[in-house]
C-alpha cells in the first residue's frame, strides 16, 4: 500500500488540531500502542493521537485521508486478534479521552456513552440506577465499550442475555473522509433501510471511528447462585451442557474449564479455594439468576440432578459473595494464566452447542497429530470454546510452519461442524489467512466492496480481516 510516512508538517497539523499535549511520540506511549493482548506482537505507530471530541476525530481523519496516512483506532488494548495493532505505522488513534457516560435514560432503558468508558464501570454505574447491561468480557475491568462494540464482544452471560450486538441501538461514527454521521435511531425496532448500526458492530475499526454509543438496557436482577461441577471426563462435561438446555433450563452463565485451565489459574492467582482431585478432567461453572430465590434454588437443584447422571465429584455451591467472586476470578484469569506459562496462540472457535463434544475430541486428536498441547476453556453454553495452544516443547520450526497447518485443519473441522472461526475475539491481524475456510470468494468480495465504500483509500485500520 502507498501510505505516506508522517513528517514535521503532519505533526504541526495534529498539534494545532488537538493541542500539543495530546500528540505523543515518547517511547512509553509508542510502546503502549504497539501491541495488545495478542501473543507478543509489536507494531509501533509513528505517533499517538488522543482526540477529545468528535470534531477533533473528524479533523484527524479528514487530514489523514487526504495525505494517505494510515489510522488505527485504539481502545484499551485488551484485544486477542490483533485488531488494534498499527501494522502500517502511521497514527494510533487513542480513544481514552472519550470516557464519559453522557446520558442514562431510565424511562426508556437506554444509556448514551462515549467509547472510552470501561465496561465494568458502566455496568456498576447502571446497576446503581437499577439497570443492567449484561455483556461482560473477561477483561471487563479494563476493556472499553468502544472496543467491545468493534469486536462484538460476548462474555459468560451471553448464553442467556446475548452479546454486544443485541444491545447497540445507535452509533455516532466518523468516516475516513472526516464526515460525521449517526447509523440508526434510538428505538427498539427499526425496519428503515439497511441496518448500518449492526454493520458497524463487529467491524473491528475498519469502517468508521465510533465516538458515541447508544445501548439498550434491561432491569437489574436481584439474585444469583453459582455452582462448580467437577467432571472426570472433559467430553462428558461438554455433553452435560446440552443436556441442561434440553431439560428446559437456561443458566445465566455456563462456562467450561479443562483441568489445566483451572489449575494454572489457581497457581497464577495464588488461590487455594478449589479442591482439585487428581482424577478430575474438567469443570463446568454454572450460574442461574433472577428475582426470586426460591425459583433459583429449584433451578440449581434440577441442574444438579442433571449433571449427576455423569461421572462427577462433589458439586461446590458458592454460598457467599466472596466465594462467588473467587470462582469468577479464577475463570476470568485463565487467559492470563496460560499466557504466563508459555508462548501460546489462542483460537476462538464456536460451534452449535450440541457439537461441543465433537469439537473437543477433534482438538485433542489434532494435538496428538501435530504435537501441540491445548488448554481449552470458554463459554460452553454458547458453543464458544477458546483453544489455547501452548508451545511447550515444540521446536521453533514446527511452531512457525507445522502448527498453522494444524490450525487450518482445526478451523476446517469447526466449519464442517456448522461453526465458524471466531465467536467473539474477531479476525483482526492473526486470523485473516483463514477467512477462506469460513467464506466463499463471493462472500469475501462483497465484504471488501463494503470496506471500499466506507474507506475508498483504505487508510482506516489497514491490514485487518482480509489478506489483501
Short mmCIF file of C-alpha atoms in Angstrom, two decimals:
data_model
loop_
_atom_site.label_atom_id
_atom_site.label_comp_id
_atom_site.label_asym_id
_atom_site.label_seq_id
_atom_site.Cartn_x
_atom_site.Cartn_y
_atom_site.Cartn_z
CA UNK A 1 0.00 0.00 0.00
CA UNK A 2 1.24 3.50 -0.81
CA UNK A 3 0.89 5.10 2.60
CA UNK A 4 2.89 8.19 3.48
CA UNK A 5 5.30 8.47 6.39
CA UNK A 6 4.46 11.16 8.91
CA UNK A 7 6.56 14.31 8.60
CA UNK A 8 7.04 17.53 10.57
CA UNK A 9 4.19 19.29 8.78
CA UNK A 10 1.81 16.46 9.77
CA UNK A 11 2.87 16.75 13.40
CA UNK A 12 2.31 20.51 13.34
CA UNK A 13 -1.20 19.99 12.00
CA UNK A 14 -2.01 17.41 14.69
CA UNK A 15 -0.70 19.75 17.40
CA UNK A 16 -2.93 22.56 16.15
CA UNK A 17 -5.96 20.26 15.84
CA UNK A 18 -5.61 18.54 19.24
CA UNK A 19 -3.24 20.68 21.33
CA UNK A 20 0.38 19.68 21.66
CA UNK A 21 -0.01 17.60 24.84
CA UNK A 22 -2.30 15.14 23.05
CA UNK A 23 0.20 14.45 20.26
CA UNK A 24 2.52 11.82 21.74
CA UNK A 25 5.77 10.50 20.34
CA UNK A 26 7.56 9.45 23.53
CA UNK A 27 8.92 5.94 23.89
CA UNK A 28 6.41 4.88 26.57
CA UNK A 29 3.28 5.76 24.61
CA UNK A 30 4.63 4.42 21.32
CA UNK A 31 5.42 1.12 23.08
CA UNK A 32 1.99 1.03 24.77
CA UNK A 33 0.19 1.44 21.44
CA UNK A 34 2.44 -1.03 19.60
CA UNK A 35 0.64 -4.12 20.86
CA UNK A 36 -2.47 -5.51 22.50
CA UNK A 37 -3.02 -8.84 24.27
CA UNK A 38 -2.49 -10.85 21.08
CA UNK A 39 0.52 -13.08 21.65
CA UNK A 40 3.66 -10.91 21.77
CA UNK A 41 3.16 -8.98 18.53
CA UNK A 42 4.53 -5.42 18.29
CA UNK A 43 3.94 -2.85 15.53
CA UNK A 44 4.91 0.68 16.60
CA UNK A 45 2.88 3.65 15.35
CA UNK A 46 4.71 6.82 14.30
CA UNK A 47 2.56 8.99 16.55
CA UNK A 48 -0.17 8.52 19.16
CA UNK A 49 -3.07 10.98 18.97
CA UNK A 50 -5.58 11.42 21.79
CA UNK A 51 -8.61 13.31 20.49
CA UNK A 52 -11.21 14.52 22.98
CA UNK A 53 -14.20 15.34 20.76
CA UNK A 54 -15.94 14.10 17.66
CA UNK A 55 -14.87 17.21 15.79
CA UNK A 56 -11.22 16.50 16.63
CA UNK A 57 -11.56 12.92 15.34
CA UNK A 58 -13.15 14.34 12.20
CA UNK A 59 -10.27 16.76 11.64
CA UNK A 60 -7.69 13.99 12.08
CA UNK A 61 -9.48 11.57 9.78
CA UNK A 62 -10.02 14.15 7.05
CA UNK A 63 -6.35 15.16 7.13
CA UNK A 64 -5.06 11.58 7.18
CA UNK A 65 -7.39 10.61 4.34
CA UNK A 66 -6.13 13.49 2.21
CA UNK A 67 -2.48 12.70 2.96
CA UNK A 68 -2.69 8.88 2.81
CA UNK A 69 -1.68 8.36 6.45
CA UNK A 70 -2.93 5.08 7.98
CA UNK A 71 -5.02 5.37 11.16
CA UNK A 72 -5.56 2.57 13.67
CA UNK A 73 -8.30 3.23 16.27
CA UNK A 74 -7.37 2.02 19.73
CA UNK A 75 -9.35 1.32 22.87
CA UNK A 76 -7.89 -0.27 25.99
CA UNK A 77 -5.65 -2.69 24.08
CA UNK A 78 -7.22 -5.86 25.50
CA UNK A 79 -7.96 -7.46 22.12
CA UNK A 80 -6.92 -11.00 21.27
CA UNK A 81 -6.83 -10.95 17.46
CA UNK A 82 -4.52 -8.01 16.77
CA UNK A 83 -7.34 -5.65 15.82
CA UNK A 84 -5.61 -2.63 17.39
CA UNK A 85 -2.13 -3.28 16.00
CA UNK A 86 -0.87 -0.39 13.79
CA UNK A 87 0.73 -2.76 11.31
CA UNK A 88 1.42 0.03 8.79
CA UNK A 89 2.68 2.53 11.35
CA UNK A 90 1.03 5.90 10.95
CA UNK A 91 -1.40 7.15 13.61
CA UNK A 92 -2.59 5.22 16.65
CA UNK A 93 -5.90 6.96 17.44
CA UNK A 94 -6.08 6.50 21.21
CA UNK A 95 -9.71 6.96 22.34
CA UNK A 96 -9.11 7.01 26.11
CA UNK A 97 -10.26 10.64 26.50
CA UNK A 98 -13.74 9.63 25.31
CA UNK A 99 -14.52 8.42 28.85
CA UNK A 100 -17.87 9.99 29.78
CA UNK A 101 -21.26 8.39 30.38
CA UNK A 102 -23.35 11.05 28.66
CA UNK A 103 -26.97 10.18 29.48
CA UNK A 104 -28.81 7.49 31.42
CA UNK A 105 -32.41 7.46 30.15
CA UNK A 106 -34.20 5.41 32.80
CA UNK A 107 -37.63 5.96 31.24
CA UNK A 108 -36.55 4.29 28.01
CA UNK A 109 -33.96 1.89 29.46
CA UNK A 110 -31.11 3.37 27.42
CA UNK A 111 -27.68 4.83 28.01
CA UNK A 112 -25.60 7.06 25.75
CA UNK A 113 -21.90 6.68 26.40
CA UNK A 114 -18.58 7.57 24.87
CA UNK A 115 -16.47 4.63 23.65
CA UNK A 116 -13.61 5.06 26.14
CA UNK A 117 -15.73 4.16 29.19
CA UNK A 118 -14.55 0.97 30.93
CA UNK A 119 -17.19 -1.77 30.64
CA UNK A 120 -17.30 -2.67 34.33
CA UNK A 121 -17.54 0.99 35.37
CA UNK A 122 -20.51 1.44 33.06
CA UNK A 123 -22.17 -1.69 34.45
CA UNK A 124 -21.67 -0.57 38.05
CA UNK A 125 -22.96 2.94 37.29
CA UNK A 126 -26.09 1.45 35.72
CA UNK A 127 -26.64 -1.10 38.48
CA UNK A 128 -26.81 1.76 40.99
CA UNK A 129 -29.74 3.01 38.90
CA UNK A 130 -31.42 -0.43 38.91
CA UNK A 131 -30.39 -1.08 35.29
CA UNK A 132 -28.42 -3.91 33.70
CA UNK A 133 -26.07 -4.03 30.70
CA UNK A 134 -25.21 -7.76 30.51
CA UNK A 135 -22.22 -8.26 28.11
CA UNK A 136 -19.21 -8.89 30.35
CA UNK A 137 -15.96 -9.93 28.62
CA UNK A 138 -13.23 -11.45 30.78
CA UNK A 139 -11.39 -8.11 30.57
CA UNK A 140 -14.44 -6.09 31.66
CA UNK A 141 -12.39 -4.38 34.39
CA UNK A 142 -10.17 -2.71 31.80
CA UNK A 143 -11.70 -3.00 28.30
CA UNK A 144 -13.59 -0.11 26.71
CA UNK A 145 -17.16 -0.09 25.43
CA UNK A 146 -15.95 1.07 22.02
CA UNK A 147 -13.66 -1.93 21.70
CA UNK A 148 -16.49 -4.22 22.77
CA UNK A 149 -18.69 -2.80 20.03
CA UNK A 150 -15.89 -3.06 17.46
CA UNK A 151 -15.35 -6.75 18.25
CA UNK A 152 -18.99 -7.64 19.07
CA UNK A 153 -17.80 -8.98 22.41
CA UNK A 154 -19.70 -11.52 24.46
CA UNK A 155 -18.64 -12.98 27.79
CA UNK A 156 -20.08 -15.56 30.16
CA UNK A 157 -23.60 -14.12 30.37
CA UNK A 158 -24.12 -14.08 26.60
CA UNK A 159 -25.71 -17.52 26.92
CA UNK A 160 -28.85 -16.00 28.48
CA UNK A 161 -28.64 -12.33 27.60
CA UNK A 162 -26.88 -12.13 24.22
CA UNK A 163 -23.78 -10.32 23.00
CA UNK A 164 -22.99 -6.66 22.36
CA UNK A 165 -24.89 -6.53 19.05
CA UNK A 166 -28.11 -7.30 20.94
CA UNK A 167 -27.79 -4.05 22.92
CA UNK A 168 -26.48 -1.47 20.42
CA UNK A 169 -29.27 0.80 19.16
CA UNK A 170 -27.32 3.59 17.51
CA UNK A 171 -23.77 4.80 16.89
CA UNK A 172 -22.18 8.11 16.12
CA UNK A 173 -19.22 7.48 13.82
CA UNK A 174 -16.60 9.41 11.92
CA UNK A 175 -15.88 8.10 8.44
CA UNK A 176 -12.36 8.06 6.98
CA UNK A 177 -13.38 11.12 4.95
CA UNK A 178 -14.00 13.03 8.20
CA UNK A 179 -17.77 13.03 7.74
CA UNK A 180 -19.79 12.53 10.94
CA UNK A 181 -23.00 10.52 10.99
CA UNK A 182 -25.39 8.50 13.15
CA UNK A 183 -26.02 4.97 11.93
CA UNK A 184 -29.58 4.40 13.13
CA UNK A 185 -32.17 5.54 15.67
CA UNK A 186 -32.68 5.21 19.43
CA UNK A 187 -35.57 2.79 19.09
CA UNK A 188 -36.08 -0.90 19.81
CA UNK A 189 -37.46 -1.69 16.33
CA UNK A 190 -36.13 -0.27 13.11
CA UNK A 191 -37.03 -1.55 9.65
CA UNK A 192 -35.93 1.63 7.88
CA UNK A 193 -33.38 0.88 5.20
CA UNK A 194 -30.16 -1.08 5.63
CA UNK A 195 -29.04 -1.69 9.21
CA UNK A 196 -25.82 0.31 9.26
CA UNK A 197 -25.63 0.08 13.05
CA UNK A 198 -25.26 -3.68 13.03
CA UNK A 199 -22.82 -3.47 10.13
CA UNK A 200 -20.54 -1.34 12.29
CA UNK A 201 -20.83 -3.70 15.28
CA UNK A 202 -18.02 -6.21 14.92
CA UNK A 203 -16.35 -4.31 12.05
CA UNK A 204 -13.10 -4.08 14.06
CA UNK A 205 -12.49 -0.37 13.44
CA UNK A 206 -12.18 -0.84 9.68
CA UNK A 207 -15.25 1.15 8.55
CA UNK A 208 -15.52 4.13 10.90
CA UNK A 209 -14.37 5.53 14.23
CA UNK A 210 -17.04 5.16 16.94
CA UNK A 211 -17.48 8.34 19.00
CA UNK A 212 -20.83 7.72 20.76
CA UNK A 213 -22.77 4.55 21.59
CA UNK A 214 -26.46 4.22 22.48
CA UNK A 215 -27.20 0.95 24.31
CA UNK A 216 -30.48 -0.59 25.33
CA UNK A 217 -30.71 -1.80 28.93
CA UNK A 218 -32.84 -4.19 30.98
CA UNK A 219 -33.87 -4.15 34.64
CA UNK A 220 -31.21 -5.39 37.03
CA UNK A 221 -31.76 -8.85 38.52
CA UNK A 222 -31.54 -9.24 42.28
CA UNK A 223 -30.04 -12.66 42.95
CA UNK A 224 -27.77 -15.34 41.54
CA UNK A 225 -26.50 -18.78 42.51
CA UNK A 226 -23.22 -20.33 41.37
CA UNK A 227 -22.21 -23.99 41.09
CA UNK A 228 -18.85 -25.54 40.23
CA UNK A 229 -19.21 -29.07 38.89
CA UNK A 230 -16.11 -31.32 38.60
CA UNK A 231 -16.14 -33.98 35.85
CA UNK A 232 -13.84 -36.95 35.46
CA UNK A 233 -14.28 -36.71 31.68
CA UNK A 234 -13.93 -33.45 29.74
CA UNK A 235 -16.08 -34.84 26.92
CA UNK A 236 -18.83 -35.68 29.43
CA UNK A 237 -18.66 -32.11 30.72
CA UNK A 238 -19.35 -30.93 27.18
CA UNK A 239 -22.19 -33.43 26.82
CA UNK A 240 -23.78 -32.19 30.03
CA UNK A 241 -24.02 -28.66 28.64
CA UNK A 242 -26.64 -29.54 26.05
CA UNK A 243 -28.44 -31.84 28.48
CA UNK A 244 -29.12 -28.85 30.74
CA UNK A 245 -30.73 -26.89 27.91
CA UNK A 246 -32.65 -29.90 26.62
CA UNK A 247 -34.20 -30.19 30.08
CA UNK A 248 -35.55 -26.64 29.71
CA UNK A 249 -33.06 -24.61 31.76
CA UNK A 250 -31.18 -21.52 30.59
CA UNK A 251 -28.38 -20.60 33.00
CA UNK A 252 -27.15 -17.00 33.07
CA UNK A 253 -23.64 -18.42 32.60
CA UNK A 254 -22.33 -21.85 31.70
CA UNK A 255 -18.54 -21.96 31.47
CA UNK A 256 -16.20 -24.86 30.66
CA UNK A 257 -12.68 -25.16 32.08
CA UNK A 258 -10.31 -28.00 31.38
CA UNK A 259 -8.21 -29.15 34.32
CA UNK A 260 -5.09 -27.28 33.18
CA UNK A 261 -7.12 -24.08 32.77
CA UNK A 262 -8.33 -24.11 36.37
CA UNK A 263 -5.06 -25.44 37.81
CA UNK A 264 -2.97 -22.78 36.04
CA UNK A 265 -5.41 -20.04 37.02
CA UNK A 266 -5.26 -21.12 40.67
CA UNK A 267 -1.47 -21.01 40.56
CA UNK A 268 -1.48 -17.64 38.76
CA UNK A 269 -3.88 -16.05 41.27
CA UNK A 270 -2.35 -17.91 44.24
CA UNK A 271 -5.79 -19.28 45.09
CA UNK A 272 -6.43 -22.40 47.16
CA UNK A 273 -10.20 -22.07 47.13
CA UNK A 274 -10.96 -25.11 44.97
CA UNK A 275 -10.15 -28.73 45.75
CA UNK A 276 -8.73 -30.38 42.62
CA UNK A 277 -8.51 -34.19 42.92
CA UNK A 278 -6.12 -35.95 40.57
CA UNK A 279 -8.90 -37.66 38.58
CA UNK A 280 -10.82 -34.50 37.68
CA UNK A 281 -10.50 -33.59 33.98
CA UNK A 282 -12.75 -30.54 33.65
CA UNK A 283 -15.27 -28.28 35.38
CA UNK A 284 -18.49 -26.53 34.48
CA UNK A 285 -19.15 -23.22 36.21
CA UNK A 286 -22.92 -22.73 36.18
CA UNK A 287 -24.80 -19.61 37.27
CA UNK A 288 -28.54 -19.04 37.50
CA UNK A 289 -30.03 -15.62 38.20
CA UNK A 290 -33.39 -13.97 38.74
CA UNK A 291 -35.55 -12.07 41.19
CA UNK A 292 -36.91 -14.94 43.30
CA UNK A 293 -34.53 -17.07 45.35
CA UNK A 294 -36.93 -19.96 45.69
CA UNK A 295 -37.02 -20.33 41.91
CA UNK A 296 -33.24 -20.15 41.70
CA UNK A 297 -32.84 -22.88 44.32
CA UNK A 298 -35.25 -25.08 42.37
CA UNK A 299 -33.34 -24.49 39.13
CA UNK A 300 -29.98 -25.13 40.80
CA UNK A 301 -31.28 -28.34 42.34
CA UNK A 302 -32.68 -29.52 39.00
CA UNK A 303 -29.41 -28.77 37.19
CA UNK A 304 -27.54 -30.65 39.91
CA UNK A 305 -29.73 -33.68 39.27
CA UNK A 306 -28.95 -33.49 35.54
CA UNK A 307 -25.17 -33.35 35.94
CA UNK A 308 -25.24 -36.20 38.46
CA UNK A 309 -26.08 -38.52 35.56
CA UNK A 310 -22.42 -38.12 34.58
CA UNK A 311 -19.20 -39.18 36.28
CA UNK A 312 -18.71 -36.22 38.60
CA UNK A 313 -17.23 -35.43 42.01
CA UNK A 314 -18.87 -33.32 44.70
CA UNK A 315 -20.56 -30.15 43.45
CA UNK A 316 -19.41 -26.90 45.04
CA UNK A 317 -22.25 -24.45 45.81
CA UNK A 318 -20.81 -20.97 46.21
CA UNK A 319 -22.83 -19.74 49.17
CA UNK A 320 -21.18 -16.36 49.79
CA UNK A 321 -20.28 -13.29 47.77
CA UNK A 322 -16.59 -13.90 48.45
CA UNK A 323 -16.74 -17.48 47.19
CA UNK A 324 -18.58 -16.42 44.04
CA UNK A 325 -16.01 -13.73 43.39
CA UNK A 326 -13.18 -16.23 43.90
CA UNK A 327 -14.65 -18.61 41.31
CA UNK A 328 -15.25 -15.84 38.77
CA UNK A 329 -11.73 -14.50 39.22
CA UNK A 330 -10.36 -17.98 38.52
CA UNK A 331 -12.45 -18.23 35.35
CA UNK A 332 -11.64 -14.72 34.10
CA UNK A 333 -7.90 -15.10 34.73
CA UNK A 334 -7.44 -18.29 32.72
CA UNK A 335 -6.21 -16.47 29.61
CA UNK A 336 -3.61 -14.51 31.57
CA UNK A 337 -2.54 -17.65 33.41
CA UNK A 338 -1.95 -19.58 30.18
CA UNK A 339 -0.01 -16.68 28.69
CA UNK A 340 2.22 -16.56 31.76
CA UNK A 341 3.08 -20.26 31.37
CA UNK A 342 4.26 -20.41 27.78
CA UNK A 343 4.34 -18.88 24.33
CA UNK A 344 0.86 -19.56 23.05
CA UNK A 345 -1.79 -18.96 20.40
CA UNK A 346 -5.46 -18.61 21.25
CA UNK A 347 -8.12 -19.76 18.82
CA UNK A 348 -11.72 -18.63 19.34
CA UNK A 349 -13.77 -21.49 17.92
CA UNK A 350 -17.56 -21.67 18.05
CA UNK A 351 -19.90 -24.49 17.02
CA UNK A 352 -23.56 -25.32 17.57
CA UNK A 353 -23.79 -26.19 21.26
CA UNK A 354 -24.60 -29.87 20.74
CA UNK A 355 -21.35 -30.27 18.75
CA UNK A 356 -19.08 -29.28 21.66
CA UNK A 357 -18.08 -32.89 22.50
CA UNK A 358 -17.09 -33.50 18.86
CA UNK A 359 -15.12 -30.26 18.80
CA UNK A 360 -13.19 -31.13 21.95
CA UNK A 361 -12.35 -34.61 20.61
CA UNK A 362 -11.12 -33.07 17.34
CA UNK A 363 -8.88 -30.61 19.18
CA UNK A 364 -7.21 -33.35 21.17
CA UNK A 365 -6.78 -35.58 18.11
CA UNK A 366 -5.12 -32.75 16.19
CA UNK A 367 -2.87 -32.05 19.18
CA UNK A 368 -1.61 -35.64 19.08
CA UNK A 369 -1.11 -35.47 15.30
CA UNK A 370 0.67 -32.11 15.22
CA UNK A 371 2.47 -32.36 18.55
CA UNK A 372 0.89 -29.46 20.44
CA UNK A 373 -0.67 -29.22 23.89
CA UNK A 374 -4.01 -27.40 24.19
CA UNK A 375 -5.75 -25.83 27.16
CA UNK A 376 -9.46 -25.39 26.47
CA UNK A 377 -11.98 -23.23 28.25
CA UNK A 378 -14.80 -20.90 27.32
CA UNK A 379 -18.48 -20.15 27.06
CA UNK A 380 -19.81 -23.67 26.70
CA UNK A 381 -23.42 -22.51 26.84
CA UNK A 382 -22.83 -20.71 23.54
CA UNK A 383 -20.72 -23.45 21.95
CA UNK A 384 -17.79 -21.00 22.14
CA UNK A 385 -14.56 -22.79 23.07
CA UNK A 386 -11.27 -20.91 23.46
CA UNK A 387 -8.41 -23.18 22.42
CA UNK A 388 -5.08 -22.08 23.88
CA UNK A 389 -2.26 -23.83 22.05
CA UNK A 390 0.90 -23.68 24.14
CA UNK A 391 4.30 -24.01 22.52
CA UNK A 392 5.77 -26.11 25.30
CA UNK A 393 8.34 -28.49 23.79
CA UNK A 394 7.50 -27.76 20.14
CA UNK A 395 10.50 -26.71 18.07
CA UNK A 396 10.61 -23.20 16.65
CA UNK A 397 10.36 -24.64 13.16
CA UNK A 398 7.25 -26.72 13.96
CA UNK A 399 5.69 -23.75 15.76
CA UNK A 400 6.26 -21.50 12.75
CA UNK A 401 5.44 -23.89 9.91
CA UNK A 402 3.68 -27.05 11.07
CA UNK A 403 1.31 -25.53 13.62
CA UNK A 404 -0.51 -23.30 11.05
CA UNK A 405 -1.37 -26.50 9.17
CA UNK A 406 -2.92 -27.87 12.36
CA UNK A 407 -4.87 -24.66 12.96
CA UNK A 408 -6.19 -24.76 9.39
CA UNK A 409 -7.31 -28.36 9.98
CA UNK A 410 -8.99 -27.27 13.21
CA UNK A 411 -10.90 -24.43 11.56
CA UNK A 412 -11.92 -26.69 8.67
CA UNK A 413 -13.36 -29.15 11.19
CA UNK A 414 -15.12 -26.34 13.06
CA UNK A 415 -16.84 -25.15 9.87
CA UNK A 416 -17.75 -28.76 9.00
CA UNK A 417 -19.49 -28.98 12.38
CA UNK A 418 -21.61 -25.96 11.45
CA UNK A 419 -19.45 -23.43 13.31
CA UNK A 420 -17.08 -20.63 12.43
CA UNK A 421 -13.57 -19.43 13.22
CA UNK A 422 -14.31 -16.67 15.76
CA UNK A 423 -17.11 -16.32 18.25
CA UNK A 424 -16.11 -13.07 19.96
CA UNK A 425 -12.43 -12.20 19.53
CA UNK A 426 -12.65 -11.15 15.89
CA UNK A 427 -10.36 -11.73 12.91
CA UNK A 428 -8.01 -8.76 13.12
CA UNK A 429 -4.42 -9.42 12.07
CA UNK A 430 -3.82 -13.01 13.16
CA UNK A 431 -6.82 -14.91 11.75
CA UNK A 432 -7.25 -13.30 8.33
CA UNK A 433 -5.35 -16.06 6.49
CA UNK A 434 -8.12 -18.49 7.50
CA UNK A 435 -11.10 -16.43 6.26
CA UNK A 436 -11.30 -18.55 3.09
CA UNK A 437 -12.34 -21.50 5.28
CA UNK A 438 -15.40 -19.70 6.61
CA UNK A 439 -16.39 -17.73 3.49
CA UNK A 440 -16.61 -18.22 -0.25
CA UNK A 441 -14.82 -15.98 -2.71
CA UNK A 442 -18.11 -14.19 -3.45
CA UNK A 443 -18.77 -13.50 0.24
CA UNK A 444 -15.28 -12.10 0.73
CA UNK A 445 -15.65 -9.95 -2.39
CA UNK A 446 -18.87 -8.40 -1.05
CA UNK A 447 -17.19 -7.67 2.29
CA UNK A 448 -14.26 -6.00 0.54
CA UNK A 449 -16.67 -3.90 -1.52
CA UNK A 450 -18.32 -2.72 1.70
CA UNK A 451 -14.91 -1.79 3.10
CA UNK A 452 -14.15 0.18 -0.09
CA UNK A 453 -17.48 2.04 0.13
CA UNK A 454 -16.72 3.28 3.65
CA UNK A 455 -12.97 3.69 3.18
CA UNK A 456 -12.06 4.11 -0.53
CA UNK A 457 -8.39 4.87 0.17
CA UNK A 458 -8.01 2.04 2.71
CA UNK A 459 -6.45 4.21 5.45
CA UNK A 460 -8.59 3.03 8.39
CA UNK A 461 -7.13 0.10 10.32
CA UNK A 462 -5.44 -1.34 7.22
CA UNK A 463 -4.20 -4.92 7.15
CA UNK A 464 -7.10 -6.35 9.17
CA UNK A 465 -9.71 -9.04 8.37
CA UNK A 466 -8.65 -9.57 4.72
CA UNK A 467 -5.41 -10.90 3.26
CA UNK A 468 -5.38 -8.10 0.66
#
